[in-house]
Coordinates of C-alpha atoms in Angstrom, one line a residue:
M118 CA 30.7 -131.9 180.1
Y119 CA 31.4 -130.3 176.8
T120 CA 30.4 -126.7 175.8
I121 CA 30.8 -124.7 172.6
R122 CA 30.8 -120.9 172.7
P123 CA 32.1 -117.9 170.8
I124 CA 35.0 -116.2 172.4
F125 CA 35.2 -112.7 173.9
P126 CA 37.7 -110.2 172.5
H127 CA 40.0 -110.5 175.6
E128 CA 40.3 -114.2 175.1
L129 CA 42.6 -114.1 172.0
D130 CA 45.6 -115.5 174.0
M131 CA 43.5 -118.5 175.1
F132 CA 42.1 -119.1 171.7
S133 CA 45.5 -118.9 170.0
A134 CA 46.9 -121.4 172.5
I135 CA 44.5 -124.2 172.0
S136 CA 46.2 -127.3 170.4
T137 CA 49.2 -125.1 169.6
P138 CA 52.8 -125.3 170.8
V139 CA 54.0 -122.2 172.5
H140 CA 56.4 -121.1 169.7
R141 CA 53.5 -120.9 167.2
Q142 CA 50.9 -119.1 169.3
S143 CA 52.1 -115.5 168.6
S144 CA 51.9 -116.0 164.9
I145 CA 48.3 -117.2 165.2
R146 CA 47.3 -114.3 167.5
A147 CA 49.0 -111.8 165.1
Y148 CA 47.0 -113.2 162.2
L149 CA 43.7 -113.1 164.1
E150 CA 44.3 -109.4 165.1
Q151 CA 45.1 -108.6 161.5
M152 CA 42.0 -110.3 160.2
F153 CA 39.8 -108.6 162.9
E154 CA 41.2 -105.2 161.8
K155 CA 40.5 -105.9 158.1
G156 CA 37.0 -107.1 158.8
A157 CA 37.7 -110.7 157.6
M158 CA 37.1 -112.3 161.0
R159 CA 35.2 -111.4 164.2
P160 CA 35.4 -112.7 167.8
D161 CA 31.8 -113.9 167.6
W162 CA 32.9 -116.0 164.6
C163 CA 35.6 -117.8 166.7
F164 CA 34.3 -120.7 168.7
V165 CA 36.0 -122.7 171.5
L166 CA 35.2 -126.3 172.4
E167 CA 35.6 -126.7 176.1
K168 CA 35.6 -129.7 178.4
E169 CA 34.8 -128.7 181.9
G170 CA 35.9 -125.1 181.2
T171 CA 39.2 -126.0 179.5
G172 CA 39.6 -125.4 175.8
I173 CA 40.3 -128.6 173.8
G174 CA 39.2 -127.5 170.3
R175 CA 38.5 -124.4 168.2
V176 CA 37.2 -123.2 164.9
A177 CA 36.6 -119.9 163.2
F178 CA 34.9 -118.4 160.2
W179 CA 36.7 -116.3 157.6
T180 CA 35.3 -114.0 154.9
L181 CA 36.5 -111.3 152.5
P182 CA 36.6 -107.8 154.0
G183 CA 33.3 -106.1 153.7
K184 CA 31.2 -109.2 153.5
A185 CA 28.6 -109.8 156.2
S186 CA 28.6 -113.6 156.1
P187 CA 31.3 -116.3 156.4
L188 CA 32.8 -117.9 153.3
D189 CA 35.2 -120.4 154.8
I190 CA 36.1 -122.3 157.9
F191 CA 39.4 -121.4 159.4
L192 CA 41.5 -122.7 162.3
L193 CA 39.7 -126.1 162.6
D194 CA 41.4 -127.9 165.5
L195 CA 40.1 -130.8 167.5
P196 CA 41.5 -133.3 170.0
W197 CA 42.5 -135.6 167.0
D198 CA 43.7 -138.5 169.2
D199 CA 40.6 -138.5 171.4
A200 CA 38.3 -141.5 170.9
H201 CA 35.3 -139.1 170.9
C202 CA 36.8 -136.8 168.2
S203 CA 34.2 -137.6 165.6
Q204 CA 31.3 -136.9 168.0
L205 CA 32.9 -133.7 169.1
A206 CA 33.2 -132.6 165.5
D207 CA 29.5 -133.2 165.1
L208 CA 28.8 -131.0 168.2
L209 CA 31.0 -128.2 166.8
W210 CA 29.4 -128.5 163.3
Q211 CA 25.9 -128.1 164.7
R212 CA 27.0 -124.9 166.4
L213 CA 28.5 -123.6 163.2
L214 CA 25.3 -124.4 161.3
L215 CA 23.4 -122.2 163.7
T216 CA 25.6 -119.2 162.8
C217 CA 25.2 -120.1 159.1
R218 CA 21.4 -120.0 159.4
E219 CA 21.6 -116.7 161.2
T220 CA 23.8 -115.2 158.4
G221 CA 22.1 -116.8 155.4
V222 CA 25.2 -118.9 154.4
T223 CA 24.4 -121.9 152.1
Q224 CA 28.0 -123.0 151.3
L225 CA 31.2 -123.2 153.2
G226 CA 34.7 -123.8 152.1
Y227 CA 37.8 -125.2 153.8
V228 CA 41.3 -125.5 152.5
L229 CA 43.8 -128.1 153.6
D230 CA 47.5 -127.3 152.9
S231 CA 50.5 -129.6 152.9
P232 CA 53.0 -129.2 154.4
A233 CA 51.5 -127.6 157.6
A234 CA 52.4 -123.9 157.8
A235 CA 51.4 -120.7 159.5
P236 CA 48.9 -119.5 160.3
Q237 CA 46.7 -122.7 160.4
W238 CA 49.4 -125.4 161.1
Q239 CA 47.2 -128.1 159.7
E240 CA 48.8 -131.2 161.0
N241 CA 46.8 -134.5 161.4
R242 CA 46.0 -134.3 157.7
K243 CA 44.5 -137.8 157.6
E244 CA 42.2 -137.1 160.6
R245 CA 41.1 -133.8 159.1
K246 CA 40.2 -135.4 155.8
H247 CA 38.1 -138.0 157.6
I248 CA 36.2 -135.3 159.6
L249 CA 35.6 -133.2 156.5
S250 CA 34.1 -136.2 154.7
K251 CA 32.0 -137.1 157.6
L252 CA 30.6 -133.5 157.8
G253 CA 29.7 -133.6 154.1
F254 CA 32.5 -131.6 152.6
E255 CA 33.5 -132.6 149.1
L256 CA 36.9 -132.2 147.5
Q257 CA 36.6 -129.6 144.7
R258 CA 40.1 -128.8 143.6
E259 CA 43.8 -129.7 144.2
T260 CA 46.4 -127.1 143.4
S261 CA 50.1 -126.3 143.6
R262 CA 50.9 -123.1 145.5
F263 CA 53.6 -120.8 144.3
E264 CA 55.1 -117.6 145.8
W265 CA 57.5 -114.9 144.8
N266 CA 59.2 -112.9 147.5
S267 CA 61.6 -110.0 146.6
E268 CA 63.3 -110.4 150.0
N269 CA 64.5 -113.9 149.0
G270 CA 66.7 -112.3 146.4
I271 CA 65.0 -114.1 143.6
A272 CA 65.3 -112.2 140.4
P273 CA 61.9 -111.9 138.8
F274 CA 61.5 -112.9 135.1
A275 CA 65.1 -114.3 135.0
L276 CA 64.2 -116.8 132.4
M277 CA 61.5 -114.9 130.7
P278 CA 61.6 -113.2 127.3
A279 CA 61.8 -109.4 126.9
P280 CA 58.4 -107.7 126.7
D281 CA 56.8 -108.1 123.3
A282 CA 56.4 -104.6 121.7
G283 CA 53.7 -105.9 119.4
I284 CA 51.3 -106.6 122.3
V285 CA 48.9 -103.8 123.2
Y286 CA 47.5 -103.8 126.8
R287 CA 44.1 -102.3 127.5
S288 CA 42.8 -101.9 131.1
L289 CA 39.4 -102.6 132.5
T290 CA 38.8 -98.8 132.6
E291 CA 39.4 -98.7 128.8
V292 CA 37.5 -101.7 127.6
G293 CA 34.8 -102.4 130.2
E294 CA 33.5 -105.4 132.0
D295 CA 31.8 -107.1 129.0
A296 CA 35.1 -107.4 127.2
F297 CA 36.7 -109.2 130.2
L298 CA 33.7 -111.5 130.6
D299 CA 34.0 -112.5 126.9
A300 CA 37.8 -113.1 127.2
I301 CA 37.3 -115.2 130.3
M302 CA 34.6 -117.3 128.6
R303 CA 36.8 -117.9 125.6
G304 CA 39.8 -118.6 127.8
S305 CA 38.1 -121.3 129.8
T306 CA 37.7 -123.4 126.7
S307 CA 39.7 -126.6 127.0
T308 CA 41.1 -125.3 130.3
L309 CA 43.3 -127.6 132.4
D310 CA 41.8 -126.3 135.6
R311 CA 39.3 -129.1 136.6
L312 CA 37.1 -126.9 138.8
I313 CA 36.7 -124.2 136.1
A314 CA 35.9 -126.9 133.5
K315 CA 33.3 -128.5 135.9
E316 CA 31.7 -125.1 136.7
R317 CA 31.6 -124.1 133.0
A318 CA 29.9 -127.4 132.1
E319 CA 27.4 -127.1 135.0
H320 CA 26.5 -123.4 134.8
G321 CA 27.5 -122.3 131.3
P322 CA 30.4 -120.2 130.1
L323 CA 28.9 -116.8 130.9
A324 CA 27.8 -117.6 134.4
Q325 CA 31.1 -119.2 135.2
A326 CA 33.0 -116.2 133.8
R327 CA 30.9 -113.8 135.8
E328 CA 31.4 -115.8 139.0
I329 CA 35.2 -115.6 138.5
F330 CA 35.1 -111.9 137.7
Q331 CA 32.8 -110.9 140.6
G332 CA 34.8 -113.0 143.0
L333 CA 38.0 -111.2 142.1
Q334 CA 36.1 -107.9 142.4
S335 CA 35.5 -108.7 146.0
M336 CA 39.2 -108.4 146.6
S337 CA 41.4 -105.3 146.5
Y338 CA 42.6 -104.1 143.1
E339 CA 42.8 -101.0 140.9
P340 CA 40.9 -101.1 137.6
D341 CA 44.0 -100.2 135.7
W342 CA 45.7 -103.4 137.0
W343 CA 43.3 -105.6 135.1
E344 CA 44.3 -105.8 131.4
L345 CA 43.5 -107.6 128.2
A346 CA 46.4 -108.2 125.8
Y347 CA 45.8 -107.6 122.1
A348 CA 47.7 -108.7 119.0
P349 CA 48.5 -106.2 116.3
D350 CA 45.4 -107.4 114.4
E351 CA 43.3 -106.5 117.4
R352 CA 42.5 -110.1 118.4
V353 CA 42.5 -110.7 122.2
I354 CA 45.5 -112.8 123.2
G355 CA 44.7 -113.2 126.9
F356 CA 44.1 -111.5 130.2
I357 CA 45.7 -110.8 133.6
L358 CA 43.8 -109.8 136.7
P359 CA 46.2 -109.2 139.7
T360 CA 44.6 -108.6 143.1
K361 CA 45.3 -108.4 146.8
S362 CA 43.8 -110.7 149.4
P363 CA 43.7 -109.6 153.1
T364 CA 47.2 -111.0 153.6
F365 CA 49.1 -111.1 150.3
A366 CA 49.1 -110.0 146.7
T367 CA 48.1 -112.6 144.2
I368 CA 48.1 -113.1 140.4
G369 CA 44.3 -113.5 140.7
Y370 CA 43.5 -114.9 137.3
I371 CA 45.5 -115.3 134.1
G372 CA 44.6 -116.9 130.8
V373 CA 45.7 -117.2 127.2
L374 CA 43.0 -117.8 124.6
P375 CA 43.1 -121.1 122.7
D376 CA 44.4 -119.6 119.4
F377 CA 47.4 -118.1 121.1
R378 CA 48.5 -121.0 123.3
G379 CA 51.9 -122.5 123.1
R380 CA 53.6 -119.3 121.9
G381 CA 55.0 -118.0 125.1
Y382 CA 52.3 -115.4 125.7
V383 CA 51.7 -116.7 129.2
D384 CA 55.1 -115.5 130.1
Q385 CA 54.3 -112.1 128.8
L386 CA 51.1 -111.9 130.7
L387 CA 52.6 -113.2 134.0
N388 CA 55.5 -110.7 133.6
R389 CA 52.9 -107.9 133.2
G390 CA 50.9 -109.0 136.3
V391 CA 53.9 -109.3 138.6
S392 CA 55.3 -106.0 137.4
T393 CA 52.0 -104.3 138.1
L394 CA 52.0 -105.6 141.7
V395 CA 55.7 -104.8 142.2
Q396 CA 55.1 -101.2 141.0
A397 CA 52.2 -101.0 143.5
G398 CA 54.7 -101.7 146.2
E399 CA 54.1 -105.4 146.7
K400 CA 57.1 -107.6 147.7
F401 CA 55.3 -110.8 148.3
I402 CA 53.1 -112.5 145.6
R403 CA 51.3 -115.9 145.7
A404 CA 49.4 -117.9 143.1
D405 CA 47.7 -121.3 142.8
T406 CA 47.3 -123.5 139.8
D407 CA 45.5 -126.9 139.3
L408 CA 47.8 -129.9 139.8
C409 CA 47.0 -130.9 136.2
N410 CA 48.0 -127.5 134.8
H411 CA 51.7 -128.2 134.2
P412 CA 52.2 -125.4 131.6
M413 CA 51.1 -122.8 134.1
A414 CA 53.2 -124.3 136.9
K415 CA 56.3 -124.1 134.6
A416 CA 55.5 -120.5 133.8
F417 CA 55.5 -119.6 137.5
L418 CA 58.9 -121.2 137.9
R419 CA 60.2 -119.3 134.9
A420 CA 59.0 -116.1 136.5
G421 CA 61.0 -116.6 139.7
F422 CA 58.3 -118.2 141.8
H423 CA 58.9 -121.3 143.9
Q424 CA 56.4 -124.0 144.9
F425 CA 55.9 -124.0 148.6
A426 CA 52.8 -126.2 149.2
E427 CA 49.9 -128.1 147.7
R428 CA 46.3 -127.3 148.6
S429 CA 43.1 -129.3 148.7
E430 CA 40.0 -127.2 148.4
Y431 CA 36.8 -128.5 150.0
R432 CA 33.2 -127.3 149.9
S433 CA 30.0 -128.1 151.7
S434 CA 26.5 -127.2 150.4
L435 CA 24.5 -126.7 153.6
L436 CA 21.1 -128.2 154.0
L437 CA 19.6 -125.6 156.3

């Protein structure tokens, strides 16, 4: 007899222990408590799959703090070796769809990282990909993941040029939203990011730029962190939009306009973005870039980042 139900707040230990070795359970519980406190997760968004009262699977929803509906699936764990795993995934999915209907969700995302790491520990990669495909999730993007951590003793900007005194930086407060939307539109021209190129072609440059901008606005940032870089002749060189997610600081979005590419300006912008976050007290910064965007990956390495994972981003458009 299988049942699926949301957990109660006092069941965090049980939920953290499902399909998880003992030495990893504390990190999962700590993450859940942090997300509950920030408003990115809720106990009634955490579901346990039980067989005769014993937890054998789990799944949870995640969102950005302040949002009332889920954005992504998190902590998807099933009895991967069970002959009935596919059917159990269907049962779990139907329960998730009920919550999606109740909250008006029409799309859900899921990210699959390699190698497996905290807090999700996504082992059984082959089985996960099979279940995602069966449930209607489509692969949207593949990225390399980079991080900079001051505690590792990595010197930031070790291989980067000194700041260019000819560049003038103007913040969002100074130039306004329209100037940023225009720069993002122009910056997405001939982009090496396949998802951005796809969305630009499908929805148009302005809609795609606005989606990026508003998505970043859902995160934590200060308006003076977001800057456009100008050449001495007042032409826009590029943009940098550092932000903070619920768990780490991130470069957010960075771009150099086509006329200025290949001249090292990406290093200047990345230097500026990292410096902004460091001055705000951040000691841990992450960033993703499309697997095809080799110039950006090299820029991260020059800035003292190191690659720690690859990520596959999936999305399902729900037929509710």
